Amino acid sequence: MDDKSERVTIGGLAKAAEVNVETIRYYQRRGLLNEPVRPAGGIRYYGSADIARLVFIKTAQKLGFTLSEVSDLLRLDDGAHCVEASELAARKLHNVRGKIDTLKRIEELLSEMVTRCHTQQETVACPLISSLYKGVGIL
Amino acid sequence: MDDKSERVTIGGLAKAAEVNVETIRYYQRRGLLNEPVRPAGGIRYYGSADIARLVFIKTAQKLGFTLSEVSDLLRLDDGAHCVEASELAARKLHNVRGKIDTLKRIEELLSEMVTRCHTQQETVACPLISSLYKGVGIL
DNA sequence: CTTAGCCCCGTAGTTAGGTACGGAGTCAAG
DNA sequence: CTTGACTCCGTACCTAACTACGGGGCTAAG
């Protein structure tokens, strides 16, 4: 049980979680990660729970949660708030679906413009530039 | 030909293009819109070309172009650079498709998590929270 | 015991795209 | 000719999530 993942310095924690040292401090200032007690003029030591917490944060971020939402999720991590947590995720999911729809519409528009530029037959002006001046309807 | 869209003040231009006056000034500072000459201690007047330019900027932005890309597009608007413009759009399209793929993957993950929380049968811990601690593979 | 390499802490800067503020000058209606 | 709305200009502030810097202290290896 002499695990090296216990008793690491902030630099070791940063390496283990693949984040910047400054990022860790930033998370501490934001209250996402707590600062271990500092032994009177010494340095702070971190353990595997801190690494796990950083993994949690990074994962949630990858899924599109903001740091303030990550705070909320961490507060809901007490074994009694699964419903609230999943509601938060459901809202995020809704939000993600909206973004997908918007991006699909953009994809349509862009690919049509690119195609028209490519198959430029009789056209005088650049179809892409003209479209931008004309504006796009739904968006 | 006494069109009101000629000779409008910056406030009128802002109203016509539905942007903030400060935004117009910001675009001028960024070189996206030029400042008409100011008649010695008087005020500047704008015309329909300026409105068109703002429409162009807003449309390009909606399609996901950054203001610096919008600058590029405006520079390519001389009737001789359709190819370059469409290449820029093609890169953006590629980029949009990448974003869609990522978001679809996120959608999958989130909806699975939400479902597992909802149909929580024998599980002890919240499936969502557990997943966040475990991390997600591809992303 | 020295010294290189960390750690601590506070503050400031970065990117993107604006938004806000404030004092001085100007324009147009009444 | 006054008054109220608007313009001009510079500078500062905003969000989000970091990233950088710098002076001073501590720690571990040789």
Tab-separated table of N, CA and C (backbone and C1' of nucleotides) in Angstrom, chain A residues 9-11 25 38 43-44, chain C residues 6-12:
chain	number	residue	atom	x	y	z
A	9	THR	N	3.414	15.854	-5.140
A	9	THR	CA	3.369	17.313	-5.078
A	9	THR	C	2.453	17.796	-6.195
A	10	ILE	N	2.239	19.076	-6.243
A	10	ILE	CA	1.351	19.621	-7.263
A	10	ILE	C	1.877	19.323	-8.663
A	11	GLY	N	3.184	19.306	-8.796
A	11	GLY	CA	3.796	19.006	-10.096
A	11	GLY	C	3.510	17.567	-10.501
A	25	ARG	N	-4.093	25.107	-9.785
A	25	ARG	CA	-4.290	26.239	-8.873
A	25	ARG	C	-5.558	27.008	-9.229
A	38	ARG	N	-1.383	22.897	4.398
A	38	ARG	CA	0.038	23.113	4.165
A	38	ARG	C	0.713	23.099	5.536
A	43	ILE	N	5.245	22.219	1.987
A	43	ILE	CA	4.501	22.173	0.738
A	43	ILE	C	3.339	21.201	0.858
A	44	ARG	N	2.387	21.357	-0.027
A	44	ARG	CA	1.167	20.560	0.014
A	44	ARG	C	1.357	19.231	-0.713
C	6	DC	P	12.021	20.106	-12.022
C	6	DC	O5'	10.745	20.178	-11.084
C	6	DC	C5'	10.626	21.316	-10.266
C	6	DC	C4'	10.140	20.911	-8.903
C	6	DC	C3'	8.726	21.398	-8.683
C	6	DC	O3'	7.969	20.488	-7.898
C	6	DC	C1'	10.254	22.602	-7.285
C	7	DC	P	6.406	20.829	-7.722
C	7	DC	O5'	6.359	21.925	-6.555
C	7	DC	C5'	6.501	21.529	-5.202
C	7	DC	C4'	6.237	22.720	-4.292
C	7	DC	C3'	4.865	23.360	-4.460
C	7	DC	O3'	4.282	23.494	-3.173
C	7	DC	C1'	6.573	24.989	-4.635
C	8	DC	P	2.797	23.907	-2.983
C	8	DC	O5'	2.941	25.462	-2.707
C	8	DC	C5'	3.605	25.902	-1.525
C	8	DC	C4'	3.497	27.410	-1.417
C	8	DC	C3'	2.130	27.982	-1.764
C	8	DC	O3'	1.670	28.792	-0.697
C	8	DC	C1'	3.835	29.125	-2.948
C	9	DC	P	0.113	29.081	-0.561
C	9	DC	O5'	0.033	30.559	-1.125
C	9	DC	C5'	0.971	31.554	-0.677
C	9	DC	C4'	0.925	32.735	-1.610
C	9	DC	C3'	-0.463	33.010	-2.196
C	9	DC	O3'	-0.962	34.219	-1.669
C	9	DC	C1'	1.263	33.165	-3.848
C	10	DG	P	-2.484	34.658	-2.003
C	10	DG	O5'	-2.137	35.987	-2.803
C	10	DG	C5'	-0.948	36.730	-2.501
C	10	DG	C4'	-0.645	37.667	-3.653
C	10	DG	C3'	-1.893	38.234	-4.340
C	10	DG	O3'	-1.742	39.638	-4.502
C	10	DG	C1'	-0.483	37.156	-5.935
C	11	DT	P	-2.937	40.501	-5.102
C	11	DT	O5'	-2.399	40.816	-6.553
C	11	DT	C5'	-1.011	41.143	-6.736
C	11	DT	C4'	-0.657	41.084	-8.206
C	11	DT	C3'	-1.715	41.723	-9.120
C	11	DT	O3'	-1.026	42.592	-10.012
C	11	DT	C1'	-1.150	39.571	-9.889
C	12	DA	P	-1.878	43.651	-10.891
C	12	DA	O5'	-1.461	43.223	-12.358
C	12	DA	C5'	-0.115	42.778	-12.615
C	12	DA	C4'	-0.097	42.016	-13.923
C	12	DA	C3'	-1.070	42.585	-14.972
C	12	DA	O3'	-0.399	42.563	-16.214
C	12	DA	C1'	-1.439	40.291	-14.695
